[in-house]
Amino acid sequence: MKKKLIFFSLAIFVFFACASDPDIFTPLDYSSADMVENEISNITVLSEKSSVQGLWRAYLLKTNCKDDPVLLEKATGIFENCVNKIVQEYNSALSAKDYTKAYKLHVSLDAVKVQNFSEYSQSQIYQFLKDSFPLVPTNSAAGKPVYSLINGTVTVWVDLGIQVENGMGYPNYVIGSGFFIRDSGYIVTNYHVIQTEVDPEYEGYSRLYIKLASDPDTRIPAKVVGWDPVLDLALLKTEIDAPLTFSLGSSEDLSVGDRIYAIGSPAGLDRTLTSGIVSSVDRSLFTIGSVMQIDAAVNSGNSGGPIVDSNGNVQGITFAGMLEYTGLNFAIPVEYLKVNLPYLLDGGLRKHGWISAFGDEISRDEFTSRPAGVEVQYVKPGGSAYRSGLKVKDVITSVNGIAVTNLNSFHEALMHFQYDTIVEISVWSEDGTTKNLPVYIEERPKSPGYELYKSDLVSNVFLPIFGMELTPVNSSKKLFAISNVVKGSVADESGFSVHDPLEIVKVHFSEDKKIIYSQVFSKKRKNGYLEVNIMIAASLDSPNYF
């Protein structure tokens, strides 16, 4: 558990109310005929809501009943029913050229070892998906002088009506930037710029327009096609031909120290071009993936504008800056846009996935031959990872053949797939063996840590949330001894040590369920075993939840 830039811990002396006890998941006994029959009934019902999840559960059932011929026959029957249903859906999606759905179903069928269901391979379907949104513009900005690229950018203008203050009405609006990525009028910008257009919780007036760099006085109506709040991306469409279209670069073309250029409308000043260098390529500001740090001058209004290299290729999308610090600004890597673009084009909210687990990246251990990857430190009872057989201390090394060497690469691998997809995850186990597990990708919740808290005992979730492993010392549910402290965690930074006694007094959450507070009583060794009554707090979302 590493210290992240925006994930923080607190220690305060405030007292809150307790949360309720969770509903603990009971594992399925695959040797019980009654439980197998009940699981078959559950799969039948589940398949009506999610045919892919039904397929996954049926495959797990069949795999775990292999030693009982009678139960295996029943499990095989429900599995084949699920396969037939998915294959029909796949063929229908292929006929309709719905390659987003076809790819999801092809990946899922491959993960549960279904063969000969299609004339196309998984990679061919993915190529069809990418080709459905060709990024080979006829009026490309690539190779042109940097100053000429301004004509391919727009000012994004969101009219929020009139804001009344002290009895006086003032025009209220949001200004951002954007850039054309397709000749037919598709524009990329930030989600936070157009949030009021799609946020179901916003109830006010909101109208979206763009202004061309060549005609800053004319407001042209636009609409939001797809949006991604997690990666702060949005795809817009306007009914005009793009005067200039940007080409998307590659992360392999850019390194720390390389010169880049930012184009946008800071403070509404359209046609503004600034330059700088890449300061870093791996800052952790998102809960999935990392971002670029740049020193090119950007300000409010630059959000959504392109970061380009000397060849005119987009390498990032401006999304944030720290006004009190000169030259400390950030951009979304273009690779995230390229991977997620087909799903944004598909329309609506882009939902990301997770497998209901928690862990951290580890490097290769030459002594044990343990590979680099993501080590599982906790699995949510009843979650996807749990049902698939992923265990604590397993090391994830790949997702559907995409190598995983750290948390970023794991999250980036998951980005290639929609939630409600089955993927094959390769893991290295503590006994030195490797295995491939079919894992169902669930929809990532807004507050992953809160989902863990609701599904397990408070003492168990203290490990992923606060970084301390607790062992009960008596029949009381509140008295424990700390058996492990994760380096760099909230527990570590708060001065707790192994063998410290701990009493959990109260637990409380922020209103948005993003932060957890726990009042604990302890005699910390580092404090000379003096009694302390302390409130510790932690974020309930970070890259460590996956």
mmCIF file of C-alpha atoms in Angstrom, residues 69-448:
data_model
loop_
_atom_site.group_PDB
_atom_site.id
_atom_site.type_symbol
_atom_site.label_atom_id
_atom_site.label_comp_id
_atom_site.label_asym_id
_atom_site.label_seq_id
_atom_site.Cartn_x
_atom_site.Cartn_y
_atom_site.Cartn_z
ATOM 1 C CA PRO A 69 -20.875 -37.669 -12.048
ATOM 2 C CA VAL A 70 -24.500 -36.995 -11.095
ATOM 3 C CA LEU A 71 -23.933 -33.383 -10.077
ATOM 4 C CA LEU A 72 -21.563 -32.853 -13.007
ATOM 5 C CA GLU A 73 -24.286 -33.891 -15.463
ATOM 6 C CA LYS A 74 -26.697 -31.346 -13.989
ATOM 7 C CA ALA A 75 -24.060 -28.617 -13.924
ATOM 8 C CA THR A 76 -23.047 -29.373 -17.513
ATOM 9 C CA GLY A 77 -26.664 -29.032 -18.601
ATOM 10 C CA ILE A 78 -27.083 -25.509 -17.189
ATOM 11 C CA PHE A 79 -23.660 -24.527 -18.550
ATOM 12 C CA GLU A 80 -24.581 -25.632 -22.077
ATOM 13 C CA ASN A 81 -27.853 -23.714 -21.848
ATOM 14 C CA CYS A 82 -25.921 -20.576 -20.900
ATOM 15 C CA VAL A 83 -23.417 -21.127 -23.728
ATOM 16 C CA ASN A 84 -26.195 -21.477 -26.305
ATOM 17 C CA LYS A 85 -27.809 -18.267 -25.103
ATOM 18 C CA ILE A 86 -24.525 -16.317 -25.271
ATOM 19 C CA VAL A 87 -23.669 -17.666 -28.734
ATOM 20 C CA GLN A 88 -27.067 -16.538 -30.021
ATOM 21 C CA GLU A 89 -26.500 -13.080 -28.560
ATOM 22 C CA TYR A 90 -23.011 -12.998 -30.077
ATOM 23 C CA ASN A 91 -24.267 -13.866 -33.566
ATOM 24 C CA SER A 92 -27.024 -11.265 -33.321
ATOM 25 C CA ALA A 93 -24.518 -8.600 -32.242
ATOM 26 C CA LEU A 94 -22.201 -9.544 -35.095
ATOM 27 C CA SER A 95 -25.029 -9.316 -37.630
ATOM 28 C CA ALA A 96 -25.994 -5.894 -36.282
ATOM 29 C CA LYS A 97 -22.315 -4.807 -36.372
ATOM 30 C CA ASP A 98 -22.528 -4.113 -32.648
ATOM 31 C CA TYR A 99 -18.850 -4.889 -32.178
ATOM 32 C CA THR A 100 -18.750 -3.575 -28.611
ATOM 33 C CA LYS A 101 -21.186 -6.259 -27.484
ATOM 34 C CA ALA A 102 -19.735 -8.887 -29.811
ATOM 35 C CA TYR A 103 -16.256 -8.339 -28.372
ATOM 36 C CA LYS A 104 -17.510 -8.631 -24.794
ATOM 37 C CA LEU A 105 -19.272 -11.907 -25.560
ATOM 38 C CA HIS A 106 -16.341 -13.327 -27.553
ATOM 39 C CA VAL A 107 -13.916 -12.591 -24.708
ATOM 40 C CA SER A 108 -16.300 -14.183 -22.198
ATOM 41 C CA LEU A 109 -16.803 -17.354 -24.239
ATOM 42 C CA ASP A 110 -13.049 -17.701 -24.716
ATOM 43 C CA ALA A 111 -12.480 -17.327 -20.959
ATOM 44 C CA VAL A 112 -14.683 -20.360 -20.196
ATOM 45 C CA LYS A 113 -13.058 -22.451 -22.957
ATOM 46 C CA VAL A 114 -15.924 -22.524 -25.454
ATOM 47 C CA GLN A 115 -14.541 -23.394 -28.896
ATOM 48 C CA ASN A 116 -15.606 -23.206 -32.535
ATOM 49 C CA PHE A 117 -18.453 -20.747 -31.996
ATOM 50 C CA SER A 118 -17.206 -18.123 -34.462
ATOM 51 C CA GLU A 119 -15.292 -17.791 -37.710
ATOM 52 C CA TYR A 120 -13.522 -14.765 -36.212
ATOM 53 C CA SER A 121 -10.894 -14.682 -33.489
ATOM 54 C CA GLN A 122 -11.044 -12.432 -30.440
ATOM 55 C CA SER A 123 -8.348 -10.149 -31.907
ATOM 56 C CA GLN A 124 -10.270 -9.851 -35.188
ATOM 57 C CA ILE A 125 -13.434 -8.747 -33.381
ATOM 58 C CA TYR A 126 -11.409 -6.170 -31.441
ATOM 59 C CA GLN A 127 -10.017 -4.870 -34.721
ATOM 60 C CA PHE A 128 -13.581 -4.559 -36.062
ATOM 61 C CA LEU A 129 -14.397 -2.578 -32.923
ATOM 62 C CA LYS A 130 -11.484 -0.188 -33.467
ATOM 63 C CA ASP A 131 -12.237 0.116 -37.185
ATOM 64 C CA SER A 132 -15.805 1.163 -36.382
ATOM 65 C CA PHE A 133 -14.304 4.474 -35.278
ATOM 66 C CA PRO A 134 -11.462 5.087 -37.746
ATOM 67 C CA LEU A 135 -8.931 7.652 -36.605
ATOM 68 C CA VAL A 136 -7.323 8.350 -39.970
ATOM 69 C CA PRO A 137 -8.509 11.894 -40.694
ATOM 70 C CA THR A 138 -8.440 13.324 -44.213
ATOM 71 C CA ASN A 139 -7.547 16.737 -42.817
ATOM 72 C CA SER A 140 -4.931 15.660 -40.299
ATOM 73 C CA ALA A 141 -2.979 18.014 -38.051
ATOM 74 C CA ALA A 142 -0.034 15.604 -37.920
ATOM 75 C CA GLY A 143 3.166 16.969 -39.404
ATOM 76 C CA LYS A 144 1.927 20.550 -39.596
ATOM 77 C CA PRO A 145 3.534 23.476 -37.735
ATOM 78 C CA VAL A 146 2.397 23.550 -34.129
ATOM 79 C CA TYR A 147 0.850 27.033 -34.391
ATOM 80 C CA SER A 148 -1.471 25.821 -37.192
ATOM 81 C CA LEU A 149 -2.966 23.154 -34.906
ATOM 82 C CA ILE A 150 -4.986 25.831 -33.118
ATOM 83 C CA ASN A 151 -7.608 25.631 -35.892
ATOM 84 C CA GLY A 152 -8.442 22.078 -34.803
ATOM 85 C CA THR A 153 -9.353 23.164 -31.268
ATOM 86 C CA VAL A 154 -12.582 24.575 -29.890
ATOM 87 C CA THR A 155 -13.795 26.458 -26.868
ATOM 88 C CA VAL A 156 -16.410 24.404 -25.025
ATOM 89 C CA TRP A 157 -19.113 26.652 -23.614
ATOM 90 C CA VAL A 158 -21.766 25.377 -21.178
ATOM 91 C CA ASP A 159 -24.499 27.937 -20.519
ATOM 92 C CA LEU A 160 -25.916 27.491 -16.994
ATOM 93 C CA GLY A 161 -28.431 30.326 -17.222
ATOM 94 C CA ILE A 162 -28.613 33.108 -14.665
ATOM 95 C CA GLN A 163 -27.118 32.951 -11.185
ATOM 96 C CA VAL A 164 -28.747 35.254 -8.621
ATOM 97 C CA GLU A 165 -26.567 36.769 -5.907
ATOM 98 C CA ASN A 166 -27.759 39.482 -3.513
ATOM 99 C CA GLY A 167 -30.809 40.119 -5.654
ATOM 100 C CA MET A 168 -28.745 40.584 -8.821
ATOM 101 C CA GLY A 169 -28.663 38.163 -11.758
ATOM 102 C CA TYR A 170 -25.360 37.218 -13.404
ATOM 103 C CA PRO A 171 -24.660 35.032 -16.443
ATOM 104 C CA ASN A 172 -23.454 31.624 -15.259
ATOM 105 C CA TYR A 173 -21.363 29.417 -17.520
ATOM 106 C CA VAL A 174 -18.506 26.936 -17.688
ATOM 107 C CA ILE A 175 -15.657 27.342 -20.177
ATOM 108 C CA GLY A 176 -13.341 24.571 -21.292
ATOM 109 C CA SER A 177 -11.433 23.420 -24.334
ATOM 110 C CA GLY A 178 -11.674 20.561 -26.785
ATOM 111 C CA PHE A 179 -10.275 19.246 -30.049
ATOM 112 C CA PHE A 180 -11.561 17.450 -33.126
ATOM 113 C CA ILE A 181 -10.599 13.797 -33.562
ATOM 114 C CA ARG A 182 -12.805 13.000 -36.536
ATOM 115 C CA ASP A 183 -13.712 14.915 -39.677
ATOM 116 C CA SER A 184 -17.440 14.487 -39.036
ATOM 117 C CA GLY A 185 -17.414 16.652 -35.918
ATOM 118 C CA TYR A 186 -16.442 14.453 -32.958
ATOM 119 C CA ILE A 187 -14.693 16.396 -30.179
ATOM 120 C CA VAL A 188 -12.818 15.286 -27.061
ATOM 121 C CA THR A 189 -12.975 17.298 -23.835
ATOM 122 C CA ASN A 190 -13.064 16.735 -20.064
ATOM 123 C CA TYR A 191 -16.050 15.258 -18.264
ATOM 124 C CA HIS A 192 -15.930 17.933 -15.576
ATOM 125 C CA VAL A 193 -16.426 20.618 -18.226
ATOM 126 C CA ILE A 194 -19.759 19.162 -19.440
ATOM 127 C CA GLN A 195 -20.828 17.450 -16.205
ATOM 128 C CA THR A 196 -24.064 19.436 -15.847
ATOM 129 C CA GLU A 197 -25.222 18.076 -19.217
ATOM 130 C CA VAL A 198 -25.268 14.451 -18.048
ATOM 131 C CA ASP A 199 -25.198 14.433 -14.220
ATOM 132 C CA PRO A 200 -28.579 13.054 -13.054
ATOM 133 C CA GLU A 201 -28.203 14.906 -9.755
ATOM 134 C CA TYR A 202 -27.977 18.309 -11.467
ATOM 135 C CA GLU A 203 -31.412 19.881 -11.811
ATOM 136 C CA GLY A 204 -30.595 23.315 -13.202
ATOM 137 C CA TYR A 205 -30.426 24.796 -16.684
ATOM 138 C CA SER A 206 -27.606 23.602 -18.955
ATOM 139 C CA ARG A 207 -26.955 24.103 -22.680
ATOM 140 C CA LEU A 208 -23.807 22.951 -24.495
ATOM 141 C CA TYR A 209 -22.098 24.857 -27.307
ATOM 142 C CA ILE A 210 -18.697 24.979 -28.953
ATOM 143 C CA LYS A 211 -16.887 27.892 -30.581
ATOM 144 C CA LEU A 212 -14.444 27.372 -33.413
ATOM 145 C CA ALA A 213 -11.001 28.893 -33.167
ATOM 146 C CA SER A 214 -11.613 30.595 -36.521
ATOM 147 C CA ASP A 215 -14.991 32.017 -35.421
ATOM 148 C CA PRO A 216 -14.985 32.713 -31.663
ATOM 149 C CA ASP A 217 -18.197 34.771 -31.799
ATOM 150 C CA THR A 218 -20.535 32.028 -33.024
ATOM 151 C CA ARG A 219 -21.901 29.463 -30.608
ATOM 152 C CA ILE A 220 -22.548 26.121 -32.307
ATOM 153 C CA PRO A 221 -24.832 23.593 -30.538
ATOM 154 C CA ALA A 222 -23.210 20.298 -29.523
ATOM 155 C CA LYS A 223 -24.282 17.153 -27.689
ATOM 156 C CA VAL A 224 -22.538 14.725 -25.359
ATOM 157 C CA VAL A 225 -22.135 11.253 -26.872
ATOM 158 C CA GLY A 226 -20.257 9.435 -24.104
ATOM 159 C CA TRP A 227 -18.664 10.360 -20.815
ATOM 160 C CA ASP A 228 -16.250 8.876 -18.280
ATOM 161 C CA PRO A 229 -16.216 10.519 -14.806
ATOM 162 C CA VAL A 230 -13.407 8.237 -13.564
ATOM 163 C CA LEU A 231 -10.912 9.264 -16.272
ATOM 164 C CA ASP A 232 -12.462 12.725 -16.744
ATOM 165 C CA LEU A 233 -13.105 12.222 -20.473
ATOM 166 C CA ALA A 234 -16.069 13.091 -22.676
ATOM 167 C CA LEU A 235 -16.859 12.718 -26.371
ATOM 168 C CA LEU A 236 -18.970 15.434 -28.016
ATOM 169 C CA LYS A 237 -20.621 15.657 -31.424
ATOM 170 C CA THR A 238 -21.466 18.746 -33.437
ATOM 171 C CA GLU A 239 -23.059 18.833 -36.897
ATOM 172 C CA ILE A 240 -20.212 20.551 -38.728
ATOM 173 C CA ASP A 241 -17.152 19.332 -40.568
ATOM 174 C CA ALA A 242 -13.929 19.671 -38.613
ATOM 175 C CA PRO A 243 -11.606 22.369 -40.026
ATOM 176 C CA LEU A 244 -8.629 20.324 -38.788
ATOM 177 C CA THR A 245 -8.486 16.914 -37.100
ATOM 178 C CA PHE A 246 -5.917 15.765 -34.567
ATOM 179 C CA SER A 247 -4.119 12.431 -34.764
ATOM 180 C CA LEU A 248 -3.612 10.449 -31.564
ATOM 181 C CA GLY A 249 -0.025 9.634 -30.639
ATOM 182 C CA SER A 250 1.438 6.877 -28.506
ATOM 183 C CA SER A 251 2.975 6.827 -25.040
ATOM 184 C CA GLU A 252 6.011 5.106 -26.532
ATOM 185 C CA ASP A 253 6.791 8.353 -28.362
ATOM 186 C CA LEU A 254 7.059 10.474 -25.211
ATOM 187 C CA SER A 255 9.478 10.512 -22.270
ATOM 188 C CA VAL A 256 10.270 12.733 -19.301
ATOM 189 C CA GLY A 257 11.993 15.868 -20.554
ATOM 190 C CA ASP A 258 10.375 15.829 -24.009
ATOM 191 C CA ARG A 259 8.895 19.098 -25.244
ATOM 192 C CA ILE A 260 5.132 19.377 -25.450
ATOM 193 C CA TYR A 261 2.595 22.091 -26.307
ATOM 194 C CA ALA A 262 -0.754 22.908 -24.680
ATOM 195 C CA ILE A 263 -3.574 24.460 -26.722
ATOM 196 C CA GLY A 264 -6.778 25.799 -25.231
ATOM 197 C CA SER A 265 -8.836 28.720 -23.977
ATOM 198 C CA PRO A 266 -7.457 29.669 -20.534
ATOM 199 C CA ALA A 267 -9.821 32.130 -18.836
ATOM 200 C CA GLY A 268 -11.778 32.153 -22.106
ATOM 201 C CA LEU A 269 -8.803 33.450 -24.122
ATOM 202 C CA ASP A 270 -9.166 31.225 -27.160
ATOM 203 C CA ARG A 271 -6.310 30.316 -29.530
ATOM 204 C CA THR A 272 -3.760 30.196 -26.690
ATOM 205 C CA LEU A 273 -0.622 28.091 -27.191
ATOM 206 C CA THR A 274 1.917 27.419 -24.422
ATOM 207 C CA SER A 275 4.913 25.108 -24.293
ATOM 208 C CA GLY A 276 6.842 23.115 -21.705
ATOM 209 C CA ILE A 277 8.186 19.653 -20.994
ATOM 210 C CA VAL A 278 6.923 16.387 -19.576
ATOM 211 C CA SER A 279 7.866 16.463 -15.879
ATOM 212 C CA SER A 280 6.629 12.967 -14.981
ATOM 213 C CA VAL A 281 4.591 10.181 -16.571
ATOM 214 C CA ASP A 282 3.276 8.303 -13.537
ATOM 215 C CA ARG A 283 1.490 10.584 -11.068
ATOM 216 C CA SER A 284 -1.353 8.850 -9.196
ATOM 217 C CA LEU A 285 -4.262 11.279 -9.302
ATOM 218 C CA PHE A 286 -6.888 8.821 -10.543
ATOM 219 C CA THR A 287 -8.250 5.740 -8.797
ATOM 220 C CA ILE A 288 -7.351 3.724 -11.889
ATOM 221 C CA GLY A 289 -4.185 4.519 -13.805
ATOM 222 C CA SER A 290 -1.696 7.373 -13.653
ATOM 223 C CA VAL A 291 -1.389 10.767 -15.343
ATOM 224 C CA MET A 292 1.294 12.971 -16.879
ATOM 225 C CA GLN A 293 2.737 15.951 -15.056
ATOM 226 C CA ILE A 294 3.690 18.866 -17.309
ATOM 227 C CA ASP A 295 5.108 22.335 -16.733
ATOM 228 C CA ALA A 296 3.420 24.048 -19.706
ATOM 229 C CA ALA A 297 1.300 26.954 -18.455
ATOM 230 C CA VAL A 298 -2.391 26.022 -18.203
ATOM 231 C CA ASN A 299 -5.239 27.734 -16.393
ATOM 232 C CA SER A 300 -8.984 27.481 -15.912
ATOM 233 C CA GLY A 301 -10.418 27.066 -19.407
ATOM 234 C CA ASN A 302 -7.581 24.859 -20.645
ATOM 235 C CA SER A 303 -9.425 21.777 -19.388
ATOM 236 C CA GLY A 304 -10.060 19.343 -22.225
ATOM 237 C CA GLY A 305 -7.512 20.872 -24.571
ATOM 238 C CA PRO A 306 -4.847 18.792 -26.332
ATOM 239 C CA ILE A 307 -1.258 18.281 -25.263
ATOM 240 C CA VAL A 308 0.698 17.697 -28.479
ATOM 241 C CA ASP A 309 4.270 16.785 -29.354
ATOM 242 C CA SER A 310 6.477 18.482 -31.940
ATOM 243 C CA ASN A 311 4.951 16.300 -34.676
ATOM 244 C CA GLY A 312 1.435 17.493 -33.938
ATOM 245 C CA ASN A 313 0.220 14.237 -32.401
ATOM 246 C CA VAL A 314 -1.959 14.344 -29.283
ATOM 247 C CA GLN A 315 -0.108 12.893 -26.285
ATOM 248 C CA GLY A 316 -2.471 13.959 -23.530
ATOM 249 C CA ILE A 317 -5.590 15.897 -22.540
ATOM 250 C CA THR A 318 -5.256 18.745 -20.033
ATOM 251 C CA PHE A 319 -7.443 18.230 -16.987
ATOM 252 C CA ALA A 320 -5.952 19.872 -13.891
ATOM 253 C CA GLY A 321 -3.498 22.397 -12.571
ATOM 254 C CA MET A 322 -2.510 23.770 -9.177
ATOM 255 C CA LEU A 323 -2.927 27.515 -9.421
ATOM 256 C CA GLU A 324 -0.847 28.215 -6.326
ATOM 257 C CA TYR A 325 2.120 26.339 -7.809
ATOM 258 C CA THR A 326 3.679 27.516 -11.063
ATOM 259 C CA GLY A 327 4.299 24.806 -13.632
ATOM 260 C CA LEU A 328 2.509 22.042 -11.731
ATOM 261 C CA ASN A 329 -0.131 20.831 -14.165
ATOM 262 C CA PHE A 330 -1.510 17.476 -15.279
ATOM 263 C CA ALA A 331 -2.767 15.715 -18.396
ATOM 264 C CA ILE A 332 -4.587 12.448 -19.113
ATOM 265 C CA PRO A 333 -2.371 10.123 -21.199
ATOM 266 C CA VAL A 334 -3.619 9.678 -24.757
ATOM 267 C CA GLU A 335 -3.461 5.887 -24.318
ATOM 268 C CA TYR A 336 -6.457 6.077 -21.958
ATOM 269 C CA LEU A 337 -8.434 7.945 -24.600
ATOM 270 C CA LYS A 338 -7.508 5.444 -27.303
ATOM 271 C CA VAL A 339 -8.515 2.424 -25.205
ATOM 272 C CA ASN A 340 -11.785 3.954 -24.018
ATOM 273 C CA LEU A 341 -12.811 5.700 -27.237
ATOM 274 C CA PRO A 342 -14.850 2.778 -28.637
ATOM 275 C CA TYR A 343 -16.860 2.664 -25.400
ATOM 276 C CA LEU A 344 -17.379 6.447 -25.390
ATOM 277 C CA LEU A 345 -18.559 6.248 -28.993
ATOM 278 C CA ASP A 346 -20.958 3.479 -27.975
ATOM 279 C CA GLY A 347 -22.754 6.190 -26.026
ATOM 280 C CA GLY A 348 -23.712 7.015 -22.459
ATOM 281 C CA LEU A 349 -21.802 6.542 -19.245
ATOM 282 C CA ARG A 350 -18.549 4.588 -19.482
ATOM 283 C CA LYS A 351 -18.579 2.226 -16.507
ATOM 284 C CA HIS A 352 -15.313 0.677 -15.351
ATOM 285 C CA GLY A 353 -14.838 -2.729 -13.789
ATOM 286 C CA TRP A 354 -13.214 -4.360 -10.786
ATOM 287 C CA ILE A 355 -13.017 -7.871 -9.315
ATOM 288 C CA SER A 356 -13.794 -7.020 -5.651
ATOM 289 C CA ALA A 357 -10.287 -7.313 -4.255
ATOM 290 C CA PHE A 358 -7.510 -5.230 -2.729
ATOM 291 C CA GLY A 359 -3.737 -5.433 -3.005
ATOM 292 C CA ASP A 360 -0.506 -3.789 -4.012
ATOM 293 C CA GLU A 361 2.207 -4.075 -6.611
ATOM 294 C CA ILE A 362 5.332 -6.089 -5.847
ATOM 295 C CA SER A 363 8.644 -6.516 -7.628
ATOM 296 C CA ARG A 364 10.227 -9.794 -8.682
ATOM 297 C CA ASP A 365 11.823 -11.895 -5.921
ATOM 298 C CA GLU A 366 14.818 -13.696 -7.390
ATOM 299 C CA PHE A 367 15.142 -15.981 -4.354
ATOM 300 C CA THR A 368 11.610 -17.425 -4.534
ATOM 301 C CA SER A 369 11.094 -16.813 -8.284
ATOM 302 C CA ARG A 370 7.986 -14.851 -7.377
ATOM 303 C CA PRO A 371 7.212 -12.635 -10.397
ATOM 304 C CA ALA A 372 6.474 -8.927 -10.453
ATOM 305 C CA GLY A 373 2.781 -8.120 -10.502
ATOM 306 C CA VAL A 374 -0.102 -7.256 -8.187
ATOM 307 C CA GLU A 375 -0.269 -9.178 -4.910
ATOM 308 C CA VAL A 376 -3.748 -9.880 -3.570
ATOM 309 C CA GLN A 377 -4.020 -8.841 0.089
ATOM 310 C CA TYR A 378 -7.781 -9.116 0.547
ATOM 311 C CA VAL A 379 -10.765 -10.581 -1.328
ATOM 312 C CA LYS A 380 -14.338 -9.521 -0.703
ATOM 313 C CA PRO A 381 -16.509 -12.444 0.501
ATOM 314 C CA GLY A 382 -18.860 -13.453 -2.303
ATOM 315 C CA GLY A 383 -17.207 -11.138 -4.818
ATOM 316 C CA SER A 384 -15.891 -12.063 -8.231
ATOM 317 C CA ALA A 385 -12.312 -12.724 -7.106
ATOM 318 C CA TYR A 386 -13.562 -14.855 -4.188
ATOM 319 C CA ARG A 387 -15.843 -17.043 -6.307
ATOM 320 C CA SER A 388 -13.159 -17.458 -8.985
ATOM 321 C CA GLY A 389 -10.672 -18.860 -6.474
ATOM 322 C CA LEU A 390 -8.313 -15.903 -6.194
ATOM 323 C CA LYS A 391 -6.596 -16.048 -2.795
ATOM 324 C CA VAL A 392 -4.610 -13.779 -0.524
ATOM 325 C CA LYS A 393 -0.899 -13.716 -1.526
ATOM 326 C CA ASP A 394 -1.690 -14.759 -5.100
ATOM 327 C CA VAL A 395 0.186 -12.553 -7.592
ATOM 328 C CA ILE A 396 -1.696 -11.401 -10.685
ATOM 329 C CA THR A 397 0.647 -11.442 -13.701
ATOM 330 C CA SER A 398 -1.655 -10.966 -16.705
ATOM 331 C CA VAL A 399 -5.229 -10.282 -17.836
ATOM 332 C CA ASN A 400 -6.234 -11.984 -21.094
ATOM 333 C CA GLY A 401 -2.592 -12.123 -22.101
ATOM 334 C CA ILE A 402 -1.920 -8.449 -21.255
ATOM 335 C CA ALA A 403 1.105 -8.391 -18.926
ATOM 336 C CA VAL A 404 0.626 -7.031 -15.397
ATOM 337 C CA THR A 405 3.743 -5.758 -13.618
ATOM 338 C CA ASN A 406 2.208 -3.150 -11.290
ATOM 339 C CA LEU A 407 -1.095 -1.555 -10.295
ATOM 340 C CA ASN A 408 -1.130 0.820 -13.257
ATOM 341 C CA SER A 409 -0.666 -1.944 -15.798
ATOM 342 C CA PHE A 410 -3.399 -4.003 -14.103
ATOM 343 C CA HIS A 411 -5.909 -1.154 -14.232
ATOM 344 C CA GLU A 412 -4.893 -0.372 -17.801
ATOM 345 C CA ALA A 413 -5.442 -4.030 -18.730
ATOM 346 C CA LEU A 414 -8.965 -3.947 -17.247
ATOM 347 C CA MET A 415 -9.699 -0.782 -19.272
ATOM 348 C CA HIS A 416 -9.680 -2.874 -22.432
ATOM 349 C CA PHE A 417 -12.860 -4.606 -21.282
ATOM 350 C CA GLN A 418 -16.331 -3.599 -20.245
ATOM 351 C CA TYR A 419 -17.768 -4.601 -16.928
ATOM 352 C CA ASP A 420 -20.039 -7.673 -17.293
ATOM 353 C CA THR A 421 -17.255 -9.540 -19.113
ATOM 354 C CA ILE A 422 -15.412 -12.740 -18.166
ATOM 355 C CA VAL A 423 -11.633 -12.521 -18.562
ATOM 356 C CA GLU A 424 -8.830 -14.969 -17.909
ATOM 357 C CA ILE A 425 -6.460 -13.831 -15.175
ATOM 358 C CA SER A 426 -3.084 -15.525 -14.726
ATOM 359 C CA VAL A 427 -1.795 -15.790 -11.159
ATOM 360 C CA TRP A 428 1.283 -17.078 -9.381
ATOM 361 C CA SER A 429 0.505 -18.864 -6.110
ATOM 362 C CA GLU A 430 2.560 -18.962 -2.950
ATOM 363 C CA ASP A 431 3.446 -22.632 -3.564
ATOM 364 C CA GLY A 432 5.212 -21.642 -6.785
ATOM 365 C CA THR A 433 2.515 -22.872 -9.181
ATOM 366 C CA THR A 434 0.686 -20.811 -11.793
ATOM 367 C CA LYS A 435 -2.951 -20.995 -12.780
ATOM 368 C CA ASN A 436 -5.452 -19.293 -15.069
ATOM 369 C CA LEU A 437 -8.767 -18.247 -13.553
ATOM 370 C CA PRO A 438 -11.928 -17.081 -15.353
ATOM 371 C CA VAL A 439 -12.898 -13.932 -13.462
ATOM 372 C CA TYR A 440 -16.084 -11.931 -13.949
ATOM 373 C CA ILE A 441 -15.587 -8.165 -14.153
ATOM 374 C CA GLU A 442 -18.108 -6.417 -11.934
ATOM 375 C CA GLU A 443 -19.067 -2.754 -12.169
ATOM 376 C CA ARG A 444 -16.638 -0.695 -10.067
ATOM 377 C CA PRO A 445 -18.579 1.109 -7.321
ATOM 378 C CA LYS A 446 -18.074 4.770 -6.478
ATOM 379 C CA SER A 447 -16.682 3.782 -3.079
ATOM 380 C CA PRO A 448 -15.012 0.330 -3.233
#
